[in-house]
Short mmCIF file of C-alpha atoms and ligand atoms in Angstrom, two decimals:
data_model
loop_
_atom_site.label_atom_id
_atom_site.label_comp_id
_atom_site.label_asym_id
_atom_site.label_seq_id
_atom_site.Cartn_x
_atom_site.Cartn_y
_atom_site.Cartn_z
CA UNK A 1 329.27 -93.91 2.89
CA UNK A 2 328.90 -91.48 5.72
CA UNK A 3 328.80 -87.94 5.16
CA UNK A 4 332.88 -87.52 6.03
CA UNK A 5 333.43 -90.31 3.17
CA UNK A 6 331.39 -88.63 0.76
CA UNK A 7 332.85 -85.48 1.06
CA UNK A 8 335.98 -87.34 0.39
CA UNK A 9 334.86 -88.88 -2.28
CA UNK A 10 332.93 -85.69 -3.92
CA UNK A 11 336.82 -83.93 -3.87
CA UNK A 12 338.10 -86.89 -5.33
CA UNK A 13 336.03 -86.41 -8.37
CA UNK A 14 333.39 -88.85 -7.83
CA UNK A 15 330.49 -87.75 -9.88
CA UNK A 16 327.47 -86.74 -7.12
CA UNK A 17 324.87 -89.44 -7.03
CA UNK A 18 321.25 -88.67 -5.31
CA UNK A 19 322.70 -90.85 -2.35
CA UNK A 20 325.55 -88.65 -2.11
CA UNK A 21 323.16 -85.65 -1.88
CA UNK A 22 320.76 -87.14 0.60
CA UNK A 23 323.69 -88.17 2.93
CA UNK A 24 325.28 -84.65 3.01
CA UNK A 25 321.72 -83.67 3.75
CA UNK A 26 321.39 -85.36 6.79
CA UNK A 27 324.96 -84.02 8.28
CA UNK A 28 325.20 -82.61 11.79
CA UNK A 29 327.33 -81.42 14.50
CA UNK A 30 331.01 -81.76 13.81
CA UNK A 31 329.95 -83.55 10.08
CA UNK A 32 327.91 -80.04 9.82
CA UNK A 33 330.80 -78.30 10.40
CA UNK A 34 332.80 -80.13 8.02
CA UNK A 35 330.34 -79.96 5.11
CA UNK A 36 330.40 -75.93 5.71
CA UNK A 37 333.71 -75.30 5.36
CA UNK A 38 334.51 -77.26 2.41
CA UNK A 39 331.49 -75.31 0.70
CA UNK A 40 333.27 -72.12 2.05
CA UNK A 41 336.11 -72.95 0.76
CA UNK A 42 334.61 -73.55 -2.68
CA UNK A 43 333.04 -70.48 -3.06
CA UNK A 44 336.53 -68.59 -1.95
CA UNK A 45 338.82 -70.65 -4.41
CA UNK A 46 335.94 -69.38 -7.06
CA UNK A 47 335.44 -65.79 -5.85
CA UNK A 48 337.81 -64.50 -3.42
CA UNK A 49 336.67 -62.59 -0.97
CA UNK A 50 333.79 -60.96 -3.30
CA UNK A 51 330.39 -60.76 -2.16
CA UNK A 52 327.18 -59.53 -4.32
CA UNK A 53 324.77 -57.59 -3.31
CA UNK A 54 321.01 -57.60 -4.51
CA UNK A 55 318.16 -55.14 -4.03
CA UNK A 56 314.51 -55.99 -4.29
CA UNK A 57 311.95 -53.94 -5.96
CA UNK A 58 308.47 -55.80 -4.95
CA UNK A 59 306.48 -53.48 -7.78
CA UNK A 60 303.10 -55.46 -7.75
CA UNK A 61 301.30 -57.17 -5.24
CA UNK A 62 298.45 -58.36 -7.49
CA UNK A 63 298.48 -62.42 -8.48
CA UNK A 64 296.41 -64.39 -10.55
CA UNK A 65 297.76 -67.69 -8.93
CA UNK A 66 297.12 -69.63 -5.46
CA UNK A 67 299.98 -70.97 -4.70
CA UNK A 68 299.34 -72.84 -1.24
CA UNK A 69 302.24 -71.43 0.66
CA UNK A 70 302.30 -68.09 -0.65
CA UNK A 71 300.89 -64.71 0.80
CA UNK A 72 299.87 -62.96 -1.99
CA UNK A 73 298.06 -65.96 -3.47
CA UNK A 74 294.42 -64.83 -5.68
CA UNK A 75 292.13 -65.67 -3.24
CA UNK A 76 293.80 -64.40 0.11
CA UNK A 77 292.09 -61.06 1.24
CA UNK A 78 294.85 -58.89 1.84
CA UNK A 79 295.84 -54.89 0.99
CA UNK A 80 297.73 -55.12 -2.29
CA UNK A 81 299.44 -52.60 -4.04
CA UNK A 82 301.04 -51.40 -7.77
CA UNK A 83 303.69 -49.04 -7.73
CA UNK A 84 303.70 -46.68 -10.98
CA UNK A 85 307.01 -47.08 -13.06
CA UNK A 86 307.84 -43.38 -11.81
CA UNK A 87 308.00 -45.19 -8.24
CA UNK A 88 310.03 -47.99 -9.40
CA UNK A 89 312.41 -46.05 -10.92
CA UNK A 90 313.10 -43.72 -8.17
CA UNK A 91 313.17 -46.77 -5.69
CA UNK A 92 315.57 -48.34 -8.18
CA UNK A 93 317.40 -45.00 -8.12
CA UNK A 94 317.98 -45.18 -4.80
CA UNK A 95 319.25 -48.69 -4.79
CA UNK A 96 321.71 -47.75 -7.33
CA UNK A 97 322.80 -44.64 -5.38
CA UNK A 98 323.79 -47.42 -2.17
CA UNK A 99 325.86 -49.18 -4.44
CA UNK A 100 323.49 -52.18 -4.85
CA UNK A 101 324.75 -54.72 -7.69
CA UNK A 102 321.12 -55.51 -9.32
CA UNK A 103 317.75 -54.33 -8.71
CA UNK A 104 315.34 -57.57 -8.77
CA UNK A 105 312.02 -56.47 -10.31
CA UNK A 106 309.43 -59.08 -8.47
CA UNK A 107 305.96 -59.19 -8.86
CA UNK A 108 303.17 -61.46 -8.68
CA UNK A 109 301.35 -62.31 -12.13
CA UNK A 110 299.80 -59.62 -12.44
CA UNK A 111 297.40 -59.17 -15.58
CA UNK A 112 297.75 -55.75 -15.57
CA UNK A 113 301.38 -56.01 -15.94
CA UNK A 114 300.81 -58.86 -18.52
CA UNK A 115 298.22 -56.94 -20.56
CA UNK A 116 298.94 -54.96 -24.06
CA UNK A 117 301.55 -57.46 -25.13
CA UNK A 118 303.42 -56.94 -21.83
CA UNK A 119 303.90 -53.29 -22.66
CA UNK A 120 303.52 -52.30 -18.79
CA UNK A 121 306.09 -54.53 -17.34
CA UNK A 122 309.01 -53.99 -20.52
CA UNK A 123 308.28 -50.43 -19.98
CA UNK A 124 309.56 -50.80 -16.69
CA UNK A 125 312.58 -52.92 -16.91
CA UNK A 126 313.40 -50.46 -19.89
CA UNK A 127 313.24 -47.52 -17.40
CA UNK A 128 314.99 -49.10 -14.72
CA UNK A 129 317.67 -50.22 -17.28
CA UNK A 130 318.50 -46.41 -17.93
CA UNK A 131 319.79 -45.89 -14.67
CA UNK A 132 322.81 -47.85 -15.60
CA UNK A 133 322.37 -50.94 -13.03
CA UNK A 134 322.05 -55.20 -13.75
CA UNK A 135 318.61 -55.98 -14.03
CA UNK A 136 316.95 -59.48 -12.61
CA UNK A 137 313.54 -59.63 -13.89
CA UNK A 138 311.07 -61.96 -11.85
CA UNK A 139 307.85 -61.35 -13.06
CA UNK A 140 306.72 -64.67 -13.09
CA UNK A 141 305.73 -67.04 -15.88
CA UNK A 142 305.25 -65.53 -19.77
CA UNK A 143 305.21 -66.36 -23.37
CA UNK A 144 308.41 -67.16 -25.10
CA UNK A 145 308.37 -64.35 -27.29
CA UNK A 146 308.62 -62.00 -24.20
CA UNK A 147 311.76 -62.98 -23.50
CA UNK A 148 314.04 -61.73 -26.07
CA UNK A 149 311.93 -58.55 -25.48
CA UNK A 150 312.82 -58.72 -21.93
CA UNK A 151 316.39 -58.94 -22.80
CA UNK A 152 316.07 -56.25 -25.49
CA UNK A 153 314.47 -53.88 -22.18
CA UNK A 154 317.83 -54.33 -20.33
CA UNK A 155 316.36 -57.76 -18.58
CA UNK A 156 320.06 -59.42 -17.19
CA UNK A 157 318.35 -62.17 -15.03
CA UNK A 158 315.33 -64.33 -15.24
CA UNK A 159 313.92 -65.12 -12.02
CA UNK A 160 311.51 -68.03 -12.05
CA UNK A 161 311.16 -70.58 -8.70
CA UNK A 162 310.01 -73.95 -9.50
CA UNK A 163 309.90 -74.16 -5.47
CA UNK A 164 310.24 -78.59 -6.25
CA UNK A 165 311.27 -80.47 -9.09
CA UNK A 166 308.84 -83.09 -7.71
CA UNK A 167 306.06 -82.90 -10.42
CA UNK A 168 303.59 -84.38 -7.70
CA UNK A 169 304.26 -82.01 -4.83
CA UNK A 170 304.58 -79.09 -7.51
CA UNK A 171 300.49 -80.13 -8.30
CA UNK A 172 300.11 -79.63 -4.98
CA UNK A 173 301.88 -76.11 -3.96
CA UNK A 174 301.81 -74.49 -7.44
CA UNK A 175 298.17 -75.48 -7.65
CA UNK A 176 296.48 -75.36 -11.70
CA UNK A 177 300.06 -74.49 -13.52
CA UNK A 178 302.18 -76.42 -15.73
CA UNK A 179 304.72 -77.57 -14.47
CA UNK A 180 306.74 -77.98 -18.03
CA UNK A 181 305.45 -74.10 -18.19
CA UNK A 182 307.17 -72.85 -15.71
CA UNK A 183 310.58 -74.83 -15.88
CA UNK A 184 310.96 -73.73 -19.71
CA UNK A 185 310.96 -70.23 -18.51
CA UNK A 186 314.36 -70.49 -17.38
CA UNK A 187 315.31 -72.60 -20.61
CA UNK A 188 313.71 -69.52 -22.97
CA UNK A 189 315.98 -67.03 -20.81
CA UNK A 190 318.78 -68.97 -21.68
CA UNK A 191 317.64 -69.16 -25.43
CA UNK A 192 317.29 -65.72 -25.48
CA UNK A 193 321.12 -64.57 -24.11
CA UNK A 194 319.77 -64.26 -20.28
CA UNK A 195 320.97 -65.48 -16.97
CA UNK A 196 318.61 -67.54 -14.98
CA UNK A 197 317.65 -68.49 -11.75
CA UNK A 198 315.65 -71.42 -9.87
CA UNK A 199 315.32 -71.72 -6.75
CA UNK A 200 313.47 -74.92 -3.85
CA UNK A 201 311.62 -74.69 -0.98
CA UNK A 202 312.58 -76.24 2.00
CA UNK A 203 309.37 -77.43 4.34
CA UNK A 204 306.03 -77.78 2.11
CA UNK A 205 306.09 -81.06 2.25
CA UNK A 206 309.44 -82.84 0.34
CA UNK A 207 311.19 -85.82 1.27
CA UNK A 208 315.23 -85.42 2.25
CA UNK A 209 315.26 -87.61 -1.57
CA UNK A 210 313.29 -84.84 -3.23
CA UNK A 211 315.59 -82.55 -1.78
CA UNK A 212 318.08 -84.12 -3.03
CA UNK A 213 316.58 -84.32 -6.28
CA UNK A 214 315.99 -81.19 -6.39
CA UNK A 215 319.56 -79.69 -5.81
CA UNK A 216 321.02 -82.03 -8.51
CA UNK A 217 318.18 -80.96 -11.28
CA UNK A 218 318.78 -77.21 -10.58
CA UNK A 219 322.76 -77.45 -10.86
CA UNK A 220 321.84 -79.59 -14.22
CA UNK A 221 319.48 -77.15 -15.58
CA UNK A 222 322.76 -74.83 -15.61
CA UNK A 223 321.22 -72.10 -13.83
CA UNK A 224 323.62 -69.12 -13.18
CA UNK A 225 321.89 -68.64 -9.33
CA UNK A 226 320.37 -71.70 -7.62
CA UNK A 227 318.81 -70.99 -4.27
CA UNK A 228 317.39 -72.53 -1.54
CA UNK A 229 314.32 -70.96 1.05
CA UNK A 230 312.40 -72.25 4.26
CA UNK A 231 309.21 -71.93 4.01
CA UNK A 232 306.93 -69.61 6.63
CA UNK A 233 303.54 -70.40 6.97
CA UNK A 234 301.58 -67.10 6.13
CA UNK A 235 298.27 -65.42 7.28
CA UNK A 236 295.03 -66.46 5.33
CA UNK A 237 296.99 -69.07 3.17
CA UNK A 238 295.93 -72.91 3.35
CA UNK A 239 299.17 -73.81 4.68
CA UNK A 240 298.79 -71.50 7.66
CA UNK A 241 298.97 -74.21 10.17
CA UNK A 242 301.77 -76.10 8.96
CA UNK A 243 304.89 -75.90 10.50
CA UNK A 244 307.70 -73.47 10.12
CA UNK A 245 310.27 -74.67 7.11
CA UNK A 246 313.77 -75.19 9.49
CA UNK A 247 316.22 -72.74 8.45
CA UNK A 248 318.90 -75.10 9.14
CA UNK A 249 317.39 -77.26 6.12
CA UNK A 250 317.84 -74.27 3.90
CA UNK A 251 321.69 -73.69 5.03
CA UNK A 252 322.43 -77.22 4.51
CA UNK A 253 320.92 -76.92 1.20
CA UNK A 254 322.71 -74.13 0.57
CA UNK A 255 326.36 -75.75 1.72
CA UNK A 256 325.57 -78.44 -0.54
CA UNK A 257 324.65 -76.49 -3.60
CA UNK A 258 327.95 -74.44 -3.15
CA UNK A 259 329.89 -78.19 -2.90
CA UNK A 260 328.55 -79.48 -5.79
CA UNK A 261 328.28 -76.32 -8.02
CA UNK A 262 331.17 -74.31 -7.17
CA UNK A 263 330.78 -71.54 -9.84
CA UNK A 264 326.70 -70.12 -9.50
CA UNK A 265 325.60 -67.27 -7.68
CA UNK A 266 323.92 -68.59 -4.49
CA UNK A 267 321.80 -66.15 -2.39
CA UNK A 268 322.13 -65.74 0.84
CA UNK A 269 318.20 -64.17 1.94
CA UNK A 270 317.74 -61.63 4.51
CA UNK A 271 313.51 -62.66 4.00
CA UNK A 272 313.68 -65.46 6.29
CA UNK A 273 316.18 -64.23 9.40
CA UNK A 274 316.71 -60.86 8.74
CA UNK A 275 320.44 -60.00 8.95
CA UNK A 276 320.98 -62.39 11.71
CA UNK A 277 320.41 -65.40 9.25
CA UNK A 278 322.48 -63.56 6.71
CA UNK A 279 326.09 -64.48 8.23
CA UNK A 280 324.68 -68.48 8.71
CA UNK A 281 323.78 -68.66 5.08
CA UNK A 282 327.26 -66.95 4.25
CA UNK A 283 328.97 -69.23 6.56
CA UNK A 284 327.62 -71.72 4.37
CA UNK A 285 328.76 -70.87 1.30
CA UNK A 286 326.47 -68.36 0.35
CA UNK A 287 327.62 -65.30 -2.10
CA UNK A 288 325.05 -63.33 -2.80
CA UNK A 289 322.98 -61.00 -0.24
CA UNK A 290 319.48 -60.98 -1.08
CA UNK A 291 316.08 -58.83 -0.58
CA UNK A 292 318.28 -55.52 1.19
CA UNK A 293 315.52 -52.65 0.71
CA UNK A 294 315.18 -48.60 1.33
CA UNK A 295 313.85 -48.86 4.82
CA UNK A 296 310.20 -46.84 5.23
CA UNK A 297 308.93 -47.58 2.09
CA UNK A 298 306.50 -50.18 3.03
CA UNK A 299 307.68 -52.58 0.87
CA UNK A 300 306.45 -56.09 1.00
CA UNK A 301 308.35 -59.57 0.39
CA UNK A 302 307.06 -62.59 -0.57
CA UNK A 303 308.05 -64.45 2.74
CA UNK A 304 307.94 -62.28 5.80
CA UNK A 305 306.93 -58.53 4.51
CA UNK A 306 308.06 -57.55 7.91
CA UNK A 307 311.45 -58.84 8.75
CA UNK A 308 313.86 -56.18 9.94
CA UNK A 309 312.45 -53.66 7.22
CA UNK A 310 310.88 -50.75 9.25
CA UNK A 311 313.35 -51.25 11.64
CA UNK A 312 316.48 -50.78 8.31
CA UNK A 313 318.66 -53.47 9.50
CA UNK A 314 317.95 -54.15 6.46
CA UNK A 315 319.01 -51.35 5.19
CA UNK A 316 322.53 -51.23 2.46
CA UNK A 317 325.09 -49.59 5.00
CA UNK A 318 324.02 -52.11 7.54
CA UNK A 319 325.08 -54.73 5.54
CA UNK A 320 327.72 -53.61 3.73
CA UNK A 321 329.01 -52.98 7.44
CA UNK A 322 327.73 -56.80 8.36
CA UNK A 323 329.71 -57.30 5.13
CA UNK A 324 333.35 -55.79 5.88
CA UNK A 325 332.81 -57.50 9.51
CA UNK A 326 333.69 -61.40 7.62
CA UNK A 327 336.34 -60.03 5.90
CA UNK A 328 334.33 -59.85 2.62
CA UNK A 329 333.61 -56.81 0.60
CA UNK A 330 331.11 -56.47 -1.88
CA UNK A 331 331.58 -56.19 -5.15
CA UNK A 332 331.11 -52.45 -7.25
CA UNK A 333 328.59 -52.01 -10.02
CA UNK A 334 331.37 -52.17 -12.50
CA UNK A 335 332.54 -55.60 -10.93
CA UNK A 336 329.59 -57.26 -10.85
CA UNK A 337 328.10 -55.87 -14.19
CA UNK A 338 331.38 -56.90 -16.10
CA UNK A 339 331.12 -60.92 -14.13
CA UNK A 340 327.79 -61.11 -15.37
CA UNK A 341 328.65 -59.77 -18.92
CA UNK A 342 331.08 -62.75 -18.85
CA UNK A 343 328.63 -65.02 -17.96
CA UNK A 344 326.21 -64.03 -20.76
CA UNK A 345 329.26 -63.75 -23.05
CA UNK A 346 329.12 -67.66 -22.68
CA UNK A 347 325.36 -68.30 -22.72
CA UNK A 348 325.88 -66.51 -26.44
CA UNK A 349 328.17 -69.86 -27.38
CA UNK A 350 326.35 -72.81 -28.77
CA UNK A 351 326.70 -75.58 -26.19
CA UNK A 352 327.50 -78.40 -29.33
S1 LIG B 401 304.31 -67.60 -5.34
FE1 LIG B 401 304.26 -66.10 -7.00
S2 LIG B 401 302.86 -67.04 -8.51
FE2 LIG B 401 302.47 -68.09 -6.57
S3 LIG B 401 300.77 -66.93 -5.63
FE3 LIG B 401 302.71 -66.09 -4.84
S4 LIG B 401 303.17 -64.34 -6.13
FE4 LIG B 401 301.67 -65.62 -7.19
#
């Protein structure tokens, strides 16, 4: 089937097979075009003309891993940085004061934040939970027991990227952690009454079949948000020559994810092309704006730390304008906080 009949197919009910997945892949031009508007059209049927809005708080710097694509891997010699909880709160304050939906709480694994049972990192979530705003904790890969804890803080959302659900290539990226590890994070958040997230990486080294693979084994793991990311080769990281993950990739990704799993929350990042990229990824079928920040604060992200921050094009009122501009609005606090409620509401009923 070409990519016209499988979309034809897909709204007939056919069941989505990994050949399905790889041909929508592989659309382009008007077939492209198609593909995006049935995933737009998706997303509207399942949330109007609702958008959600997410801020980043990027609290710690510090890793103990080496991931091969990733900036803040152990052994790169950069400036890193630890922001107090006083910090964090205030910068979550401020978030909250723009009328951001949820504060994401990223760090890298950080052993200070790990150490004393955790007490650190749940002090901070707790904190940042008595401000009154939804709470997506990415702090990257702990014990089971911390997640009912983590919940217990104010935790909504557990963050955890398996980046490839290709065990091999995972070796190879993720390099000395478990791969079983890492994926039952986001099965222990669901055990414990939180929302999840996964998300892929598009360009460190997957086949169009893993990509496929991929897609269908996030959507399976039932994942509230799925999300998809090019990769951008970074300073003083072994993948520093490699070429640049293609955004279109990602968007494609992104338009399929939408077609096949009409109901999750799937990001639309500012990290990769700024606010530029932002109305592509929406176009796509995108619904939730990712990584806005509190321009001149120096705050880092895990793909480009510079992208349109100093400059606050990031910045809330700029997209919120951005925004109103496609005829969307985002959602208020109150919205999103009582969708999400709904959505744990139903993680709280046994699946048999
Ligand atoms: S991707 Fe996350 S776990 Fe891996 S090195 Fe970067 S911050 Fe650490």
């Amino acid at each position: 089937m070409d990519v016209r009949e499988t979309l034809q197919a897909l709204q007939d009910g056919k069941g989505p097979e990994v050949a399905d997945v790889e041909t929508l892949l592989t659309a382009r031009g008007s077939d492209e075009q198609a593909l995006f508007a049935a995933a737009r059209e998706k997303r509207d049927r399942q949330f109007g003309n609702k958008l959600y809005a997410y801020g980043f708080v990027y609290f710690s710097t510090y890793c103990q891993n080496n991931c091969t694509f990733c900036y803040f891997r152990h052994t790169n010699d950069i400036d890193r940085y630890r922001k107090t909880p006083a910090e964090i709160y205030e910068l979550a304050a401020d978030l909250k004061d723009a009328g951001i939906d949820l504060v994401d709480l990223t760090m890298g694994e950080d052993p200070q934040m790990y150490a004393d049972d955790y007490a650190e990192l749940l002090d901070i979530v707790a904190r940042v939970h008595s401000l009154g705003i939804s709470i997506m904790c990415s702090p990257g890969a702990v014990r089971k027991d911390v997640f009912p804890r983590l919940k217990a803080a104010g935790g909504n959302f557990y963050a955890v990227y398996q980046e490839t659900h290709n065990r091999a290539l995972f070796a190879q990226r993720r390099i000395g952690q478990d791969y079983d590890f890492r994926a039952n994070q986001r099965k222990w958040a669901h055990e414990a009454g939180m929302l999840a997230e996964d998300g892929m990486m598009c360009g460190i080294g997957e086949s169009l079949r893993d990509r496929a693979e991929t897609i269908l084994a996030m959507g399976a793991e039932g994942c509230e948000q799925i999300r998809a990311m090019a990769f951008v080769p970074q300073a003083g990281t072994p993948m520093v020559g490699n070429a640049l993950g293609s955004s279109e990739d990602e968007i494609r990704c992104i338009a399929v994810m939408r077609l096949l799993f009409p109901d999750r929350l799937i990001p639309a990042t500012l990290d990769v092309e700024g606010t530029e990229g932002m109305k592509k990824r929406l176009n796509a079928g995108a619904n939730v704006i990712t990584s806005i920040v509190v321009p001149k604060r120096h705050l880092a992200g895990v793909a480009q730390p510079e992208k349109d921050i100093e400059n606050g094009s990031r910045s809330v009122e700029h997209v919120f304008s951005l925004v109103e501009q496609m005829g969307k609005k985002v959602a208020t606090q109150q919205e999103y906080a009582s969708f999400i409620a709904g959505l744990q509401a139903k993680r709280a009923v046994p699946l048999h």
